[in-house]
CSV table of C-alpha atoms in Angstrom, one decimal:
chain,number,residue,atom,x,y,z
A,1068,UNK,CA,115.5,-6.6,34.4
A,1069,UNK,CA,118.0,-7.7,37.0
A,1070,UNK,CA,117.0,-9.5,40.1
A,1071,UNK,CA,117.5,-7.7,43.5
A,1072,UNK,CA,119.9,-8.9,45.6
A,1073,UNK,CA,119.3,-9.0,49.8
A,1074,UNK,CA,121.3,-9.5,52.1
A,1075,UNK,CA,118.4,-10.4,54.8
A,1076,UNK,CA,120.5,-13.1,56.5
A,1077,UNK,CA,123.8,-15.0,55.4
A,1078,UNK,CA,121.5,-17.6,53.7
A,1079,UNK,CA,121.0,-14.8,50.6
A,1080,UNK,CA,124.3,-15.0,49.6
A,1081,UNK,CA,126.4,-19.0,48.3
A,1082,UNK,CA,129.5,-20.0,49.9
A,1083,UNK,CA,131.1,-18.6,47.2
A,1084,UNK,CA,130.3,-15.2,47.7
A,1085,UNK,CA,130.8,-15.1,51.1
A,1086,UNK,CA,134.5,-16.0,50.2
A,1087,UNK,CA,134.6,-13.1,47.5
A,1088,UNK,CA,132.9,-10.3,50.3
A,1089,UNK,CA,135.9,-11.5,52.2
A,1090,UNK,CA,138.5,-11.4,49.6
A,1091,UNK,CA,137.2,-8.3,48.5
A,1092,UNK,CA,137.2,-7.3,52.3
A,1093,UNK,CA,141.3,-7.5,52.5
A,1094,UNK,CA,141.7,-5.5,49.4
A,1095,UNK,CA,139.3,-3.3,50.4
A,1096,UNK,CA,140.8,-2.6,53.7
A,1097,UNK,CA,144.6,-2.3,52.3
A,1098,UNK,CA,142.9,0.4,49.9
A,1099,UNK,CA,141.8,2.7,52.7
A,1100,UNK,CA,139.4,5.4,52.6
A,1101,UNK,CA,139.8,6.0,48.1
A,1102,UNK,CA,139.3,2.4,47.6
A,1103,UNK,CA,136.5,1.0,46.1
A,1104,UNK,CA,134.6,0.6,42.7
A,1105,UNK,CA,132.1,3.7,43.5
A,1106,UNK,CA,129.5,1.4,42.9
A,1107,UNK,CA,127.3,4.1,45.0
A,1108,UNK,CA,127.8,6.9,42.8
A,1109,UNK,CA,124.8,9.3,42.5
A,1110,UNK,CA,122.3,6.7,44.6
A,1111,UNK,CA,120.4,7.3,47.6
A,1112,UNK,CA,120.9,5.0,50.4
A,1113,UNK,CA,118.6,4.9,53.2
A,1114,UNK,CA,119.5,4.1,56.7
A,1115,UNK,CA,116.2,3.0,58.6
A,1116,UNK,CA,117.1,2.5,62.2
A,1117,UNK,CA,114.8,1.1,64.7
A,1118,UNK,CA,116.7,0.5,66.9
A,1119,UNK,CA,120.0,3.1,68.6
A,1120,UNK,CA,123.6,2.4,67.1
A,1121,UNK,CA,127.0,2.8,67.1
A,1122,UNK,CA,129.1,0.5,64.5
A,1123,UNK,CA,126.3,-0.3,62.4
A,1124,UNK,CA,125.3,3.2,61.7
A,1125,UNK,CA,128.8,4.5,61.4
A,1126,UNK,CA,130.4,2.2,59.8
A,1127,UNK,CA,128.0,1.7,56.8
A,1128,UNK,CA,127.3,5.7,56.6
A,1129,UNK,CA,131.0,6.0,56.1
A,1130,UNK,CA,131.3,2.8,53.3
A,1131,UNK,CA,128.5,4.6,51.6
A,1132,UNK,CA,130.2,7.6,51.2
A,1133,UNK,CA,133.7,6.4,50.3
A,1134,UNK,CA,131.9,4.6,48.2
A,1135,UNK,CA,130.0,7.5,46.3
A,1136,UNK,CA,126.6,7.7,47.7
A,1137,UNK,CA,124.5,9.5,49.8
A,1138,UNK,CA,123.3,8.2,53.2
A,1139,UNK,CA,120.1,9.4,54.6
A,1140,UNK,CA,119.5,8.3,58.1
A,1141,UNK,CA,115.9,7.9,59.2
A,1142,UNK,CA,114.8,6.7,63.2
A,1143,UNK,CA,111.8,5.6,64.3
A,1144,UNK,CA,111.4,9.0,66.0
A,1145,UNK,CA,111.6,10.5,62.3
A,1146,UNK,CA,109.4,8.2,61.0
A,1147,UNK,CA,105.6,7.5,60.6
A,1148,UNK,CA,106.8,3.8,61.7
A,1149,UNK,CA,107.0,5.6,65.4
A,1150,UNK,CA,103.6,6.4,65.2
A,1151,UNK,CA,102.4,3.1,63.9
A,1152,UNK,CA,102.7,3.2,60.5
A,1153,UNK,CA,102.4,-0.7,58.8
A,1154,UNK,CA,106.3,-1.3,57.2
A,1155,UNK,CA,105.1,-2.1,53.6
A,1156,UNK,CA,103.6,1.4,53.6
A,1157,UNK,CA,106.8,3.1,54.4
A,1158,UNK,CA,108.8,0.7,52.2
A,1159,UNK,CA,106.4,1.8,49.4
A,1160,UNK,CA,106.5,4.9,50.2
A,1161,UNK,CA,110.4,5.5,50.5
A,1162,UNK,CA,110.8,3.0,47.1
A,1163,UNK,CA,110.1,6.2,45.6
A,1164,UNK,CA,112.6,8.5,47.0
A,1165,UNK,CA,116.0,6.0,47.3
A,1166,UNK,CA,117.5,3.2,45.7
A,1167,UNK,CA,118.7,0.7,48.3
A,1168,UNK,CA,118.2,0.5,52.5
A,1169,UNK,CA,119.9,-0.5,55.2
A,1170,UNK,CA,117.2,-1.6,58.2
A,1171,UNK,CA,117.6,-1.8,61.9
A,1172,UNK,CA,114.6,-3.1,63.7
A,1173,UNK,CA,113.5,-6.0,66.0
A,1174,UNK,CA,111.2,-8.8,64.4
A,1175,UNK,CA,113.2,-10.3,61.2
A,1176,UNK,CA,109.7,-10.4,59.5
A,1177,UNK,CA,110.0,-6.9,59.9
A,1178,UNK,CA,112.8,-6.4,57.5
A,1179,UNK,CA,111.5,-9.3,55.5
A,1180,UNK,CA,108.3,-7.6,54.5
A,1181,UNK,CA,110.1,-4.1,54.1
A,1182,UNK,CA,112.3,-5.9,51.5
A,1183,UNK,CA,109.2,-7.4,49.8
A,1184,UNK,CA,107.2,-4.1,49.3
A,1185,UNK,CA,111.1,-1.6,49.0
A,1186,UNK,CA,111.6,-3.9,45.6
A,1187,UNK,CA,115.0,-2.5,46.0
A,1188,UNK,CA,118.1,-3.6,47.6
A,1189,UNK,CA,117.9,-4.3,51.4
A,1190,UNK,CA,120.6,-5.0,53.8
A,1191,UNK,CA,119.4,-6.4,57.1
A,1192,UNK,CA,121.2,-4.4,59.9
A,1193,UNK,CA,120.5,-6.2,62.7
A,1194,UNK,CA,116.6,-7.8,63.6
A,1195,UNK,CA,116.3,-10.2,67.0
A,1196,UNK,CA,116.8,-12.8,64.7
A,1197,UNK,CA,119.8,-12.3,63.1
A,1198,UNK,CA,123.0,-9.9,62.5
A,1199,UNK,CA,124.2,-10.9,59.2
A,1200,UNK,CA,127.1,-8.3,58.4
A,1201,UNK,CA,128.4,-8.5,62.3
A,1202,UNK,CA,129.1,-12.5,61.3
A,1203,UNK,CA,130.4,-11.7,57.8
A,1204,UNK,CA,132.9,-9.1,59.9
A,1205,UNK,CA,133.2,-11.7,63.0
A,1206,UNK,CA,134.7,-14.1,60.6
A,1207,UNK,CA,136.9,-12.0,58.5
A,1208,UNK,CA,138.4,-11.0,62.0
A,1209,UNK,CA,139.2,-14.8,62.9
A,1210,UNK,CA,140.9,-15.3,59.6
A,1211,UNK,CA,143.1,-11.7,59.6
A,1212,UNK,CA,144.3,-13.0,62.8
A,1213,UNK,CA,144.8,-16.8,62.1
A,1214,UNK,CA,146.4,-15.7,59.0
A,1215,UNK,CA,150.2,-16.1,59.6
A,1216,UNK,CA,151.0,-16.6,56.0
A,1217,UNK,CA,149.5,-13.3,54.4
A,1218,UNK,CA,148.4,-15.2,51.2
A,1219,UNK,CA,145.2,-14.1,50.3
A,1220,UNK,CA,143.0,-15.6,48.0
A,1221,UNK,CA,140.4,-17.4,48.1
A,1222,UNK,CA,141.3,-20.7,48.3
A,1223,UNK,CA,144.0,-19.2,51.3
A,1224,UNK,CA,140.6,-18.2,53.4
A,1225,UNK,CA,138.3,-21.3,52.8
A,1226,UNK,CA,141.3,-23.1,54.3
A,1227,UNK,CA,141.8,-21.2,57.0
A,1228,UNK,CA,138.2,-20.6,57.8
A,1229,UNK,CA,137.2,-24.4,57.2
A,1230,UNK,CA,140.1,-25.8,59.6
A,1231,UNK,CA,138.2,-23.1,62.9
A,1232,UNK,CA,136.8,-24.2,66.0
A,1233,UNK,CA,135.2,-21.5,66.6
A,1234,UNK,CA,133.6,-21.4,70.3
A,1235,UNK,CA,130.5,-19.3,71.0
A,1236,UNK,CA,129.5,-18.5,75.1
A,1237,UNK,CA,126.6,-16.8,76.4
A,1238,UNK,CA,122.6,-16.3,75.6
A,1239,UNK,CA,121.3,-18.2,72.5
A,1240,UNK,CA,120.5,-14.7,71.0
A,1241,UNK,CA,120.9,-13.4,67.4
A,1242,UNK,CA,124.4,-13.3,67.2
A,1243,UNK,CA,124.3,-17.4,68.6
A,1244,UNK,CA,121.9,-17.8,65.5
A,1245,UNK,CA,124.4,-16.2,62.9
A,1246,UNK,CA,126.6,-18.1,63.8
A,1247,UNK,CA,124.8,-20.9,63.1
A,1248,UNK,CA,123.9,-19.7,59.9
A,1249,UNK,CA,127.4,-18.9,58.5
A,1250,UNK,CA,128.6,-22.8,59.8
A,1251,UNK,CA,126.2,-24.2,57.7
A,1252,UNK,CA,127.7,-22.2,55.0
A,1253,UNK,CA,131.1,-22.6,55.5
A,1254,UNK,CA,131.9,-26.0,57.4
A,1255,UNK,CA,134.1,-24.8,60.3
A,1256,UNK,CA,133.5,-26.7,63.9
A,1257,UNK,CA,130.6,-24.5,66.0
A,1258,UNK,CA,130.6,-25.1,69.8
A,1259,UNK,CA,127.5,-22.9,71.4
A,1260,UNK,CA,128.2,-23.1,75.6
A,1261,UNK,CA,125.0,-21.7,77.2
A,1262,UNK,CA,123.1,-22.8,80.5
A,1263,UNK,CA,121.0,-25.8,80.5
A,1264,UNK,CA,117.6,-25.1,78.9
A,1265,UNK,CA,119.0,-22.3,76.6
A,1266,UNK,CA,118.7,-23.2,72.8
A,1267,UNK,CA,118.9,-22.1,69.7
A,1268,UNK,CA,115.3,-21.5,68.0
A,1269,UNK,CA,113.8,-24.7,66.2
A,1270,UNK,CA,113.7,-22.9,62.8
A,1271,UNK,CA,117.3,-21.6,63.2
A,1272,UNK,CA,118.3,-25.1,63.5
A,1273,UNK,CA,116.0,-26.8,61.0
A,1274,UNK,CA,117.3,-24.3,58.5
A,1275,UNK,CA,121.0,-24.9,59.4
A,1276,UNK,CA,120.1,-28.7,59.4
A,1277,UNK,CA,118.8,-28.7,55.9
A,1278,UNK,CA,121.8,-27.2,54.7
A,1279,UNK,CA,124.2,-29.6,55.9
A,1280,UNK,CA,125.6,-27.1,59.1
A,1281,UNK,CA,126.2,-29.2,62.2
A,1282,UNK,CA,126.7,-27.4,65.6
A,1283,UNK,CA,127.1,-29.0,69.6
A,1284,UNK,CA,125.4,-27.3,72.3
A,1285,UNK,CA,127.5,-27.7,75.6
A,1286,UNK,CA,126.6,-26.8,79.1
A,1287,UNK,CA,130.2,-26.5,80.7
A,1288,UNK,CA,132.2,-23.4,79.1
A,1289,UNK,CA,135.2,-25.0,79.9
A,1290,UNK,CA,134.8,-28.2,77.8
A,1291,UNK,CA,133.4,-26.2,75.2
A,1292,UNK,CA,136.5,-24.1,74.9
A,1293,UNK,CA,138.8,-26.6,74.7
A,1294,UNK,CA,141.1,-26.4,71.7
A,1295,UNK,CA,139.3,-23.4,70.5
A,1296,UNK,CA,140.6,-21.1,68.1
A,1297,UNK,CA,138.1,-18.4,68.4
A,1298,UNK,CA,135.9,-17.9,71.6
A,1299,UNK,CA,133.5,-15.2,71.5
A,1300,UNK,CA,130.5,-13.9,73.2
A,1301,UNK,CA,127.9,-10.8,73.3
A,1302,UNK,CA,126.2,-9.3,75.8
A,1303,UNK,CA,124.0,-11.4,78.2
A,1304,UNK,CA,120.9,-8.8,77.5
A,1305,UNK,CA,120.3,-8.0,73.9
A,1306,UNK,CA,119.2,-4.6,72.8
A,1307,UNK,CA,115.5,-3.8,73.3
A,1308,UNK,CA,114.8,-7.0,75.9
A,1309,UNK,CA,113.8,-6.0,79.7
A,1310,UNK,CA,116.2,-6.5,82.0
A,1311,UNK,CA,116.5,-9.5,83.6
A,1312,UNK,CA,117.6,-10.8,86.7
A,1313,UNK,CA,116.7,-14.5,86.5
A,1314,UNK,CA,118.5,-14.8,83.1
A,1315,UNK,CA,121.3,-12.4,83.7
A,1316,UNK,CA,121.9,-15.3,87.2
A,1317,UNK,CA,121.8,-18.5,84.9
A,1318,UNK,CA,124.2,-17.3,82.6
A,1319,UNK,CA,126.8,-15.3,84.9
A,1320,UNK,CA,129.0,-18.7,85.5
A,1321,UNK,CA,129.4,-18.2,81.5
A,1322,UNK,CA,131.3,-15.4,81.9
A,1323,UNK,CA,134.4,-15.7,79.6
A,1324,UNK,CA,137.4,-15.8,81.8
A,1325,UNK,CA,141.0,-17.3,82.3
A,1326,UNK,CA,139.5,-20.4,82.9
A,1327,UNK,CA,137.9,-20.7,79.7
A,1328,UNK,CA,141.0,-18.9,77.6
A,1329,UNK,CA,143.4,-21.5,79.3
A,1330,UNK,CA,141.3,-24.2,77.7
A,1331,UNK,CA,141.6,-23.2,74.4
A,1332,UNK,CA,144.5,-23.1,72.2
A,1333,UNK,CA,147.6,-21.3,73.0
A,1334,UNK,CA,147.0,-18.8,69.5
A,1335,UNK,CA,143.6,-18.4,70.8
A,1336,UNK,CA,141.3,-15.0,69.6
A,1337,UNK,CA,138.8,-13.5,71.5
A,1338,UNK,CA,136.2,-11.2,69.6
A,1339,UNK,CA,133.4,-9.5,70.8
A,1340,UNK,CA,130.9,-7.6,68.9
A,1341,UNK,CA,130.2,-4.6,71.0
A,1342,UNK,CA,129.2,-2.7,73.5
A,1343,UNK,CA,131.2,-4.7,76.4
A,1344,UNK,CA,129.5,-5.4,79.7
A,1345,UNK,CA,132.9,-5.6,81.6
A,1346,UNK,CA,133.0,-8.4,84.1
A,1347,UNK,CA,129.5,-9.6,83.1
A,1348,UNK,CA,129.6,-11.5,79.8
A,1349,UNK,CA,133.8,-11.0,80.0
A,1350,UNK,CA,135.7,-10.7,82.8
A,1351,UNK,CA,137.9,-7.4,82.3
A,1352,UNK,CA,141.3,-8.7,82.4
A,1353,UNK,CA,140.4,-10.7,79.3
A,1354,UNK,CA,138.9,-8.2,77.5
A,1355,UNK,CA,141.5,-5.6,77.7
A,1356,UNK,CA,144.4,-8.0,77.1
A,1357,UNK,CA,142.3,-9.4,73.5
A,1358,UNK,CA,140.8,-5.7,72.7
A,1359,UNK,CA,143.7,-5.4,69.8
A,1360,UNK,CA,141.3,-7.7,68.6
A,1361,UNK,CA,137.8,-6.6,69.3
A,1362,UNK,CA,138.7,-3.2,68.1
A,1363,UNK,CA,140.0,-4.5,64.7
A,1364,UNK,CA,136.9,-6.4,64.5
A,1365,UNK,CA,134.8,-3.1,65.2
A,1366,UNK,CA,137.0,-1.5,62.2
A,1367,UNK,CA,136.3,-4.1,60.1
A,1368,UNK,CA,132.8,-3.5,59.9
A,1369,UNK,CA,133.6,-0.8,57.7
A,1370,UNK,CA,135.7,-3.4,55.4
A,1371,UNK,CA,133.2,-6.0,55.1
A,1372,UNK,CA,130.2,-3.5,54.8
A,1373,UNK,CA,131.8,-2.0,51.9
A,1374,UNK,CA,132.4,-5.7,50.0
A,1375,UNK,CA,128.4,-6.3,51.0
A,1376,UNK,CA,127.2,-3.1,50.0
A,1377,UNK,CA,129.4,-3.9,45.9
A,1378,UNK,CA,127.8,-6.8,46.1
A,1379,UNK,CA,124.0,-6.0,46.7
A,1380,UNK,CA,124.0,-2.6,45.0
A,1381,UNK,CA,126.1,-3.6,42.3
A,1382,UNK,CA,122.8,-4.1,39.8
């Protein structure tokens, strides 16, 4: 019997197939729309969102079917989980009926213990904790754009990766934990600039720590950008949090502007993972004049999700 294979957070997968999802991302992309192994052929993949979505939803309801299978969306409002249902009770239940998911929710214990009773294939789509196929896409951006030579192999992306100072700004939120997940993977300099007495989660760290992954934690945006290759950011209010005013006011003077662009390399990229809050997180100049990138990354999740969903649902 084979083992199942998660992708719960970038820690389920080794260095080395991380550098194959985005191998297999490039040749994926160049193939369009008919490319593909149809790994998904006659299967059943459910789509169990949580939380509302744009990319995520689209983008791997469109991979599935290029890539022969049948996505079956499911809300919360569809759901017994809306009306309190306990998670391993639906995971047991739709074990039954489909033979891989794709979860959206908020706590990542939530899609932890779906994965333990599903005993199928799980893909986490975004918890509070982590965003695991946004980073896989995130960094496949930076290297399409820092790639001048249009080699592409493995060895060509490790390099490329591996030599990035990649600059994050804003709340330490899930993506801010990703990130900090995939550096410990893959080596590459990780500056997080956030207002004093922001940090990353202790257990996000000690994880990242025990792998090796080193990251600084700045308190001046424009220090932290300096020499960066990549600067990104999210919004300052992550999806399901209240609203609030005391936070939004500590980290406004992190707003990523032409200060903090003028730091960092000339060859710089900006990415963002989407939706924008225009002159909040970014100031709108900079967004539009870097949105050839931020809309290649949102394509991209496509790409990536693809090269994740061969290698999860491969078995």
């Amino acid at each position: 019997m084979n083992s199942i294979k998660n992708l719960l957070s970038v820690y389920d997968f080794t260095k080395d197939e991380i550098y194959d999802i985005l191998l297999r991302s490039f040749i994926l992309k160049s193939e369009g729309a008919g490319g593909g192994n149809g790994c998904l052929k006659g299967k059943k993949i459910g789509l169990i969102f949580e939380k509302s979505s744009t990319r995520t939803r689209v983008s791997f309801e469109v991979g599935i079917v290029e890539l022969g299978g049948h996505p079956i969306f499911m809300s919360s409002r569809d759901l017994q989980l809306g009306r309190g249902e306990p998670v391993k009770d639906t995971a047991r239940v739709l074990k039954r009926y489909i033979d891989g998911a794709i979860v959206r929710t908020f706590e990542q214990e939530r899609v932890e213990t779906f994965a333990r009773y599903f005993e199928k294939p799980t893909v986490n789509g975004l918890t509070d904790l982590y965003h695991p196929s946004q980073i896989l896409t995130d960094i496949y951006t930076a290297y399409e754009a820092k790639n001048g030579s249009k080699n592409n192999t493995k060895k060509d992306i490790g390099d490329i990766v591996e030599g990035l100072k990649i600059v994050y700004i804003g709340d330490a939120n899930n993506m801010a934990n990703s990130w900090v997940n995939l550096q410990a993977m893959l080596g590459f300099e990780l500056v997080l600039a956030m207002p004093d007495g922001f940090d990353i989660y202790e257990t996000v760290a000690s994880r990242s720590r025990e792998r090796g992954g080193k990251f600084n934690i700045l308190h001046d945006k424009i220090s932290a950008a300096e020499d960066a290759d990549v600067i990104t950011t999210d919004v300052f209010i992550s999806m399901g949090q209240d609203e609030e005013k005391e936070k939004i006011d500590k980290l406004r003077p992190f707003i990523v502007d032409e200060s903090v662009i003028k730091s960092a390399k000339k060859d710089v990229v900006f990415l963002h993972c989407l939706p924008v809050h225009r002159n909040e997180e970014v100031a709108e100049d900079v967004f539009e004049r870097f949105s050839p990138f931020v809309f290649e990354e949102a394509e991209n999740r496509l790409h990536v999700q693809k090269a994740i969903i061969e290698t999860v649902f491969r078995n």
